[in-house]
Short mmCIF file of C-alpha atoms in Angstrom, two decimals:
data_model
loop_
_atom_site.label_atom_id
_atom_site.label_comp_id
_atom_site.label_asym_id
_atom_site.label_seq_id
_atom_site.Cartn_x
_atom_site.Cartn_y
_atom_site.Cartn_z
CA MET V 21 117.45 197.21 87.94
CA LEU V 22 120.21 196.84 90.42
CA PRO V 23 118.45 194.25 92.51
CA ASN V 24 117.69 192.21 89.36
CA ARG V 25 121.37 192.21 88.41
CA LYS V 26 122.25 190.93 91.86
CA VAL V 27 119.71 188.15 91.53
CA LEU V 28 121.10 187.11 88.12
CA LEU V 29 124.70 187.13 89.43
CA LEU V 30 123.75 185.04 92.45
CA THR V 31 121.87 182.58 90.23
CA GLY V 32 124.92 182.21 87.94
CA MET V 33 127.21 181.50 90.84
CA LEU V 34 124.84 178.82 92.16
CA LEU V 35 124.65 177.16 88.76
CA ALA V 36 128.46 177.16 88.45
CA LEU V 37 128.86 175.62 91.90
CA SER V 38 126.26 173.02 91.08
CA GLY V 39 128.17 172.05 87.92
CA CYS V 40 131.46 171.71 89.79
CA PHE V 41 129.78 169.59 92.44
CA LYS V 42 128.39 167.26 89.81
CA GLU V 43 131.78 166.97 88.10
CA ASP V 44 133.54 166.19 91.40
CA LYS V 45 130.88 163.67 92.29
CA GLY V 46 131.33 161.97 88.91
CA ASN V 47 135.09 161.70 89.39
CA GLU V 48 134.59 160.22 92.83
CA GLN V 49 132.15 157.68 91.43
CA LYS V 50 134.61 156.81 88.64
CA GLN V 51 137.46 156.31 91.09
CA SER V 52 135.25 154.19 93.32
CA LEU V 53 134.50 151.92 90.34
CA GLU V 54 138.23 151.27 89.69
CA GLN V 55 139.36 148.02 91.35
CA THR V 56 142.26 148.33 93.81
CA VAL V 57 144.83 145.61 93.15
CA GLU V 58 148.07 144.69 94.83
CA VAL V 59 151.04 144.74 92.48
CA LEU V 60 154.62 143.57 92.85
CA GLU V 61 157.31 145.59 91.10
CA VAL V 62 159.73 142.88 90.02
CA LYS V 63 163.43 143.53 90.53
CA PRO V 64 166.39 141.38 89.40
CA GLN V 65 167.77 139.39 92.31
CA ASN V 66 170.17 136.52 92.94
CA VAL V 67 168.21 133.51 94.18
CA PRO V 68 169.84 130.52 95.91
CA LEU V 69 168.45 127.38 94.31
CA SER V 70 167.40 124.18 96.03
CA PHE V 71 166.37 120.92 94.35
CA GLU V 72 164.81 117.97 96.18
CA PHE V 73 164.74 114.38 94.97
CA ALA V 74 163.63 110.99 96.24
CA ALA V 75 166.72 108.95 97.06
CA ARG V 76 167.90 105.66 98.50
CA ALA V 77 171.05 104.80 100.42
CA GLN V 78 173.48 102.20 99.15
CA GLY V 79 176.74 100.87 100.53
CA SER V 80 179.81 102.29 98.84
CA LYS V 81 181.16 98.73 98.63
CA GLU V 82 179.20 95.50 98.84
CA THR V 83 181.30 92.33 98.90
CA GLU V 84 180.43 88.67 99.14
CA VAL V 85 182.72 86.68 101.40
CA ARG V 86 183.26 83.24 99.86
CA ALA V 87 185.34 80.21 100.81
CA ARG V 88 188.16 79.59 98.37
CA VAL V 89 188.82 76.07 99.62
CA GLY V 90 186.43 73.32 100.71
CA GLY V 91 186.18 71.71 104.11
CA ILE V 92 184.36 71.71 107.42
CA LEU V 93 183.49 75.18 108.76
CA LEU V 94 184.89 75.08 112.28
CA LYS V 95 184.16 78.54 113.67
CA ARG V 96 182.59 81.95 113.08
CA ASN V 97 184.59 84.73 114.74
CA TYR V 98 182.24 87.71 114.43
CA VAL V 99 178.80 88.79 115.60
CA GLU V 100 176.31 88.96 112.76
CA GLY V 101 175.39 92.52 111.88
CA SER V 102 178.46 93.96 113.60
CA ARG V 103 181.15 96.13 112.08
CA VAL V 104 184.37 94.37 111.09
CA GLU V 105 187.68 95.80 109.97
CA GLU V 106 189.52 94.85 106.81
CA GLY V 107 191.78 91.86 107.47
CA SER V 108 189.98 90.62 110.57
CA VAL V 109 189.32 86.86 110.78
CA LEU V 110 185.68 85.96 110.07
CA PHE V 111 185.67 82.17 109.64
CA GLN V 112 187.95 79.21 110.22
CA ILE V 113 187.78 76.19 107.91
CA ASP V 114 189.37 72.92 109.10
CA PRO V 115 193.05 73.34 108.16
CA ALA V 116 194.20 69.74 108.86
CA PRO V 117 193.96 68.36 105.28
CA PHE V 118 195.78 71.40 103.94
CA GLU V 119 198.52 71.16 106.56
CA VAL V 120 199.13 67.58 105.42
CA ALA V 121 199.20 68.63 101.77
CA LEU V 122 201.68 71.38 102.60
CA ALA V 123 203.96 68.95 104.44
CA GLN V 124 203.89 66.57 101.46
CA ALA V 125 204.71 69.38 99.06
CA LYS V 126 207.62 70.54 101.22
CA ALA V 127 209.00 66.98 101.40
CA LYS V 128 208.81 66.64 97.63
CA LEU V 129 210.59 69.97 97.28
CA ALA V 130 213.36 68.88 99.59
CA GLN V 131 213.79 65.67 97.59
CA ASN V 132 214.07 67.58 94.36
CA GLN V 133 216.51 70.05 95.87
CA ALA V 134 218.79 67.18 96.97
CA GLN V 135 218.65 65.61 93.50
CA LEU V 136 219.34 68.98 91.96
CA LYS V 137 222.41 69.46 94.12
CA ALA V 138 223.76 66.08 93.03
CA ALA V 139 223.09 66.89 89.38
CA GLU V 140 224.95 70.22 89.72
CA ASN V 141 228.00 68.42 91.18
CA GLN V 142 227.85 65.82 88.41
CA TRP V 143 227.64 68.53 85.77
CA GLU V 144 230.70 70.30 87.15
CA ARG V 145 232.74 67.06 87.02
CA VAL V 146 231.61 66.04 83.53
CA ALA V 147 232.19 69.52 82.15
CA LYS V 148 235.78 69.50 83.48
CA LEU V 149 236.44 66.01 82.11
CA PHE V 150 235.00 66.94 78.74
CA LYS V 151 237.30 69.94 78.64
CA ASP V 152 240.26 67.64 79.27
CA GLY V 153 239.03 65.27 76.52
CA ILE V 154 238.35 62.39 78.90
CA VAL V 155 234.56 62.01 78.41
CA SER V 156 232.54 62.13 75.26
CA GLU V 157 230.24 64.85 74.08
CA LYS V 158 227.28 62.51 74.63
CA ALA V 159 228.13 62.11 78.31
CA ARG V 160 228.34 65.87 78.68
CA ASP V 161 224.95 66.40 77.02
CA GLU V 162 223.29 63.77 79.21
CA ALA V 163 224.67 65.41 82.36
CA LYS V 164 223.42 68.81 81.18
CA ALA V 165 219.95 67.43 80.35
CA SER V 166 219.70 65.77 83.76
CA LEU V 167 220.61 69.07 85.45
CA ASP V 168 218.02 71.03 83.47
CA SER V 169 215.31 68.45 84.16
CA LEU V 170 215.94 68.54 87.90
CA LYS V 171 215.89 72.34 87.89
CA ALA V 172 212.42 72.26 86.30
CA SER V 173 211.25 69.56 88.74
CA THR V 174 212.47 71.66 91.65
CA GLU V 175 210.63 74.75 90.38
CA LEU V 176 207.47 72.67 90.02
CA ALA V 177 207.89 71.33 93.54
CA GLN V 178 208.32 74.90 94.81
CA ALA V 179 205.10 75.94 93.04
CA GLU V 180 203.29 73.03 94.68
CA VAL V 181 204.54 74.20 98.07
CA ASP V 182 203.32 77.73 97.33
CA SER V 183 199.92 76.40 96.23
CA ALA V 184 199.59 74.22 99.33
CA GLN V 185 200.56 77.16 101.54
CA LEU V 186 198.01 79.37 99.78
CA ASN V 187 195.25 76.80 100.29
CA LEU V 188 196.17 76.51 103.95
CA ASP V 189 196.00 80.31 104.29
CA TYR V 190 192.55 80.28 102.65
CA THR V 191 191.22 78.18 105.52
CA THR V 192 191.39 81.38 107.57
CA VAL V 193 188.72 83.57 105.94
CA LYS V 194 189.41 87.29 106.44
CA ALA V 195 187.33 90.39 105.77
CA PRO V 196 188.26 91.86 102.37
CA ILE V 197 186.88 95.31 103.33
CA SER V 198 185.72 97.15 106.44
CA GLY V 199 181.97 97.31 106.90
CA ILE V 200 178.81 95.79 108.34
CA THR V 201 178.35 92.01 108.13
CA SER V 202 175.16 90.26 107.14
CA LEU V 203 173.74 87.00 108.47
CA GLU V 204 175.99 83.98 108.06
CA ALA V 205 175.11 81.89 105.02
CA GLN V 206 176.69 78.70 106.40
CA SER V 207 176.58 77.60 110.02
CA GLU V 208 179.43 76.09 111.97
CA GLY V 209 179.95 72.39 111.17
CA SER V 210 178.76 72.73 107.57
CA LEU V 211 180.70 71.19 104.73
CA ILE V 212 181.88 73.99 102.50
CA THR V 213 182.38 73.44 98.78
CA ALA V 214 184.59 75.87 96.92
CA ASN V 215 183.60 77.32 93.54
CA SER V 216 179.86 76.76 94.10
CA ASP V 217 176.85 78.47 95.66
CA ALA V 218 177.73 76.72 98.92
CA SER V 219 180.95 78.75 99.08
CA LEU V 220 179.07 81.91 100.16
CA LEU V 221 179.71 82.55 103.86
CA THR V 222 178.43 86.11 104.43
CA SER V 223 178.37 89.58 102.89
CA ILE V 224 180.00 92.85 103.99
CA THR V 225 178.68 96.29 103.15
CA GLN V 226 180.89 99.35 103.54
CA VAL V 227 178.78 102.17 104.99
CA ASP V 228 181.46 104.81 105.58
CA PRO V 229 181.37 106.55 103.24
CA ILE V 230 177.88 105.71 102.02
CA TYR V 231 176.33 106.33 98.62
CA VAL V 232 172.91 107.91 98.03
CA ILE V 233 171.37 107.21 94.63
CA PHE V 234 168.73 109.50 93.07
CA SER V 235 167.38 110.34 89.64
CA ALA V 236 166.63 113.62 87.86
CA SER V 237 164.59 114.03 84.70
CA GLU V 238 166.37 114.60 81.42
CA ASN V 239 164.63 117.99 81.07
CA GLU V 240 165.82 119.13 84.51
CA ILE V 241 169.44 118.29 83.72
CA LEU V 242 169.19 119.88 80.26
CA SER V 243 167.62 123.04 81.69
CA LEU V 244 170.31 123.39 84.33
CA THR V 245 173.06 122.79 81.79
CA ASN V 246 171.68 125.42 79.42
CA MET V 247 171.37 128.04 82.17
CA VAL V 248 174.91 127.35 83.35
CA GLU V 249 176.18 127.82 79.78
CA LYS V 250 174.26 131.11 79.52
CA GLY V 251 175.71 132.34 82.81
CA LEU V 252 172.32 132.40 84.51
CA ILE V 253 173.39 129.90 87.16
CA LYS V 254 176.64 130.13 89.07
CA ASN V 255 178.29 128.59 92.09
CA PRO V 256 178.96 131.47 94.50
CA TYR V 257 181.43 129.42 96.52
CA ASN V 258 183.65 128.73 93.49
CA LYS V 259 183.55 125.01 94.23
CA SER V 260 183.51 122.32 91.58
CA GLU V 261 180.99 120.19 93.45
CA VAL V 262 177.41 120.91 94.38
CA ILE V 263 176.41 120.62 98.03
CA ALA V 264 174.16 117.68 98.83
CA ARG V 265 172.09 117.37 102.00
CA LEU V 266 169.96 114.52 103.29
CA LYS V 267 166.50 114.77 104.80
CA PHE V 268 165.03 111.92 106.83
CA SER V 269 161.36 110.90 106.83
CA ASP V 270 160.76 113.14 109.87
CA ASP V 271 162.03 116.17 107.87
CA ASN V 272 165.18 116.45 110.00
CA PHE V 273 168.44 116.97 108.11
CA TYR V 274 171.50 114.74 108.40
CA ALA V 275 174.35 116.59 110.11
CA GLU V 276 176.99 115.94 107.43
CA ASP V 277 176.98 117.45 103.94
CA GLY V 278 177.84 115.35 100.92
CA LYS V 279 178.79 115.93 97.32
CA ILE V 280 177.69 114.68 93.91
CA ASN V 281 180.42 112.38 92.62
CA PHE V 282 178.79 110.65 89.66
CA ILE V 283 176.31 111.45 86.88
CA ASN V 284 175.30 108.61 84.59
CA PRO V 285 176.19 109.54 81.00
CA SER V 286 173.14 107.72 79.59
CA VAL V 287 169.40 108.27 80.00
CA ASP V 288 167.18 105.47 81.28
CA GLU V 289 165.00 104.56 78.29
CA LYS V 290 162.09 103.40 80.45
CA THR V 291 161.84 106.39 82.80
CA GLY V 292 163.56 109.21 80.89
CA THR V 293 165.69 109.99 83.92
CA ILE V 294 169.40 110.28 84.61
CA LYS V 295 170.85 108.55 87.64
CA LEU V 296 173.11 110.53 89.96
CA ARG V 297 175.09 109.54 93.03
CA ALA V 298 176.09 111.49 96.12
CA VAL V 299 178.59 110.37 98.74
CA PHE V 300 178.29 111.13 102.46
CA PRO V 301 180.51 110.43 105.48
CA ASN V 302 178.78 107.97 107.81
CA LYS V 303 181.10 107.21 110.71
CA GLU V 304 178.28 106.67 113.19
CA GLY V 305 176.26 104.53 110.80
CA LYS V 306 173.10 106.67 111.02
CA ILE V 307 172.41 106.06 107.35
CA ARG V 308 171.75 102.43 106.48
CA PRO V 309 171.84 100.78 103.05
CA GLY V 310 168.38 100.54 101.51
CA GLN V 311 167.03 103.47 103.53
CA PHE V 312 164.65 105.85 101.70
CA LEU V 313 165.61 109.52 102.01
CA ARG V 314 165.13 112.94 100.41
CA LEU V 315 168.22 114.46 98.83
CA VAL V 316 168.40 118.25 98.69
CA MET V 317 170.87 119.69 96.19
CA GLU V 318 172.16 123.18 97.02
CA GLY V 319 175.08 125.48 96.23
CA LEU V 320 173.87 127.06 92.98
CA THR V 321 172.52 130.59 92.51
CA ARG V 322 170.19 131.90 89.80
CA ILE V 323 171.60 135.24 88.68
CA ASP V 324 169.34 138.31 88.05
CA ALA V 325 166.11 136.36 88.47
CA LEU V 326 162.67 137.95 88.17
CA VAL V 327 160.51 136.35 90.86
CA VAL V 328 156.73 136.43 91.26
CA PRO V 329 154.38 134.65 93.69
CA GLN V 330 152.79 131.45 92.45
CA GLU V 331 149.30 132.92 92.76
CA ALA V 332 150.24 135.62 90.21
CA VAL V 333 150.81 133.02 87.47
CA MET V 334 147.76 131.59 85.72
CA GLN V 335 147.24 129.15 82.88
CA GLY V 336 145.46 129.98 79.66
CA ALA V 337 145.02 128.58 76.16
CA ASN V 338 148.46 129.86 75.19
CA GLY V 339 150.19 128.71 78.35
CA ALA V 340 151.20 130.55 81.50
CA PHE V 341 150.46 134.28 81.83
CA VAL V 342 150.40 137.14 84.34
CA TYR V 343 148.50 140.41 84.54
CA ARG V 344 150.68 143.52 84.36
CA VAL V 345 149.77 147.14 85.05
CA ASN V 346 151.13 149.59 82.47
CA GLU V 347 151.98 153.25 82.94
CA ASN V 348 148.32 154.20 82.38
CA ASN V 349 147.17 151.86 85.15
CA MET V 350 145.65 149.60 82.52
CA VAL V 351 145.68 145.81 82.84
CA GLU V 352 147.76 143.87 80.29
CA LEU V 353 147.94 140.10 79.78
CA VAL V 354 151.55 138.94 79.40
CA ASN V 355 152.48 135.41 78.37
CA VAL V 356 155.46 134.15 80.38
CA ASN V 357 157.77 131.16 80.53
CA THR V 358 158.21 129.90 84.08
CA GLY V 359 161.50 128.34 85.08
CA LEU V 360 162.72 127.08 88.42
CA THR V 361 161.08 127.72 91.76
CA THR V 362 162.66 129.46 94.73
CA PRO V 363 163.12 127.67 98.08
CA ASP V 364 159.96 129.41 99.36
CA GLY V 365 157.85 128.29 96.39
CA LYS V 366 157.82 131.36 94.12
CA TRP V 367 158.19 131.21 90.33
CA ILE V 368 161.28 132.43 88.50
CA ILE V 369 160.16 133.96 85.19
CA ASP V 370 162.57 133.14 82.37
CA GLN V 371 160.77 135.05 79.59
CA GLY V 372 157.98 137.59 79.29
CA LEU V 373 158.73 140.15 82.00
CA GLN V 374 161.16 143.04 82.26
CA PRO V 375 162.73 144.59 85.38
CA ASN V 376 160.38 147.05 87.14
CA ASP V 377 157.24 145.55 85.59
CA LYS V 378 154.26 145.73 87.94
CA VAL V 379 152.67 142.29 88.25
CA ILE V 380 149.20 142.02 89.77
CA CYS V 381 148.99 139.61 92.71
CA SER V 382 145.39 139.98 93.94
CA GLY V 383 141.83 139.92 92.59
CA LEU V 384 142.96 138.14 89.45
CA LEU V 385 139.64 136.46 88.66
CA LYS V 386 137.87 139.83 88.36
CA LEU V 387 140.42 141.29 85.93
CA ARG V 388 140.29 141.57 82.16
CA PRO V 389 142.84 143.09 79.78
CA GLY V 390 142.15 146.75 79.19
CA MET V 391 140.61 147.44 82.59
CA VAL V 392 141.82 150.47 84.50
CA VAL V 393 142.78 149.62 88.08
CA ASN V 394 144.07 151.35 91.14
CA PRO V 395 147.49 149.68 91.78
CA LYS V 396 148.88 149.33 95.31
CA VAL V 397 152.56 148.37 95.41
CA ILE V 398 153.30 145.68 98.00
CA ASN V 399 156.50 144.54 99.65
CA GLU V 400 158.60 141.98 97.76
CA ALA V 401 158.68 139.79 100.82
CA MET V 402 154.98 138.95 100.37
#
């Protein structure tokens, strides 16, 4: 009997070990069937924002230089396309006719001044005689009227002198602003006619500072405004203006920063955009009017943003969604509202996620809600 008991005990132990082995092998097979996915545990973070727009340079002042008097254009005193300073002489119109007119006006003024002096002396004598009762009231009134008339004539003659002097000064055409000149519109020797199309001589564009015009969509401006009001966007430098930077066609940045100095209060009905203007220093003239550029707007920070890689966000029938792993390692589909993008191209999630949620970033096409996965937490820098 004793040997039989030993055989039964040994058989029981073998059966028990066999059962454990099968159970362990089943668990291993189950674990091997679970898909390993990379997940990002989202954490609130402050993200510096950057916005890029197509832009075009424009002179801060653009002025047409026109002749204000007619005559023969004698000389051009500048090199076309060169920089001129405000007040510098650009053109010279023949001054001879205006010099003659000025001399005539001065002679007429002198004549009136002499007559006025005589009338003043006459008035003094008549007034004294009238006081003594020697002359009549009529004689006094006539002397006073003659004096007043000559005073008015003298003032008119003085105005004619001033007008003639002004016209003579206009024969020397000066730059109204500092800037870059265009091609001459009238060549030397041409007959210039004032107050007509032929009066245009050249144009001057002020390029320092220079304006850069760009447009943003109505939705972009509205979204930014709403987030600022909610305290989600702040300026960390406590400055009233946003920093503007320029990027050339070769992706190199302009050395000087600018600032936004104008936002159009109305929306363009045709394009649904709002026009904005930035101003930049341009002492060396590296930016030229009409030049196409890229304007990068910086200086704002999105507060407590939840950021996920672009590949983690997919589109479905109900809009954008992500896959999230819950505490039981089960896949959940979460609808989200995407907001702005970070400078490195990631999405900022405005609604749908909570801090510390684990968002799946790999193997998304093989996933379905309710699946159990093996999550592997990755670095946020990915």
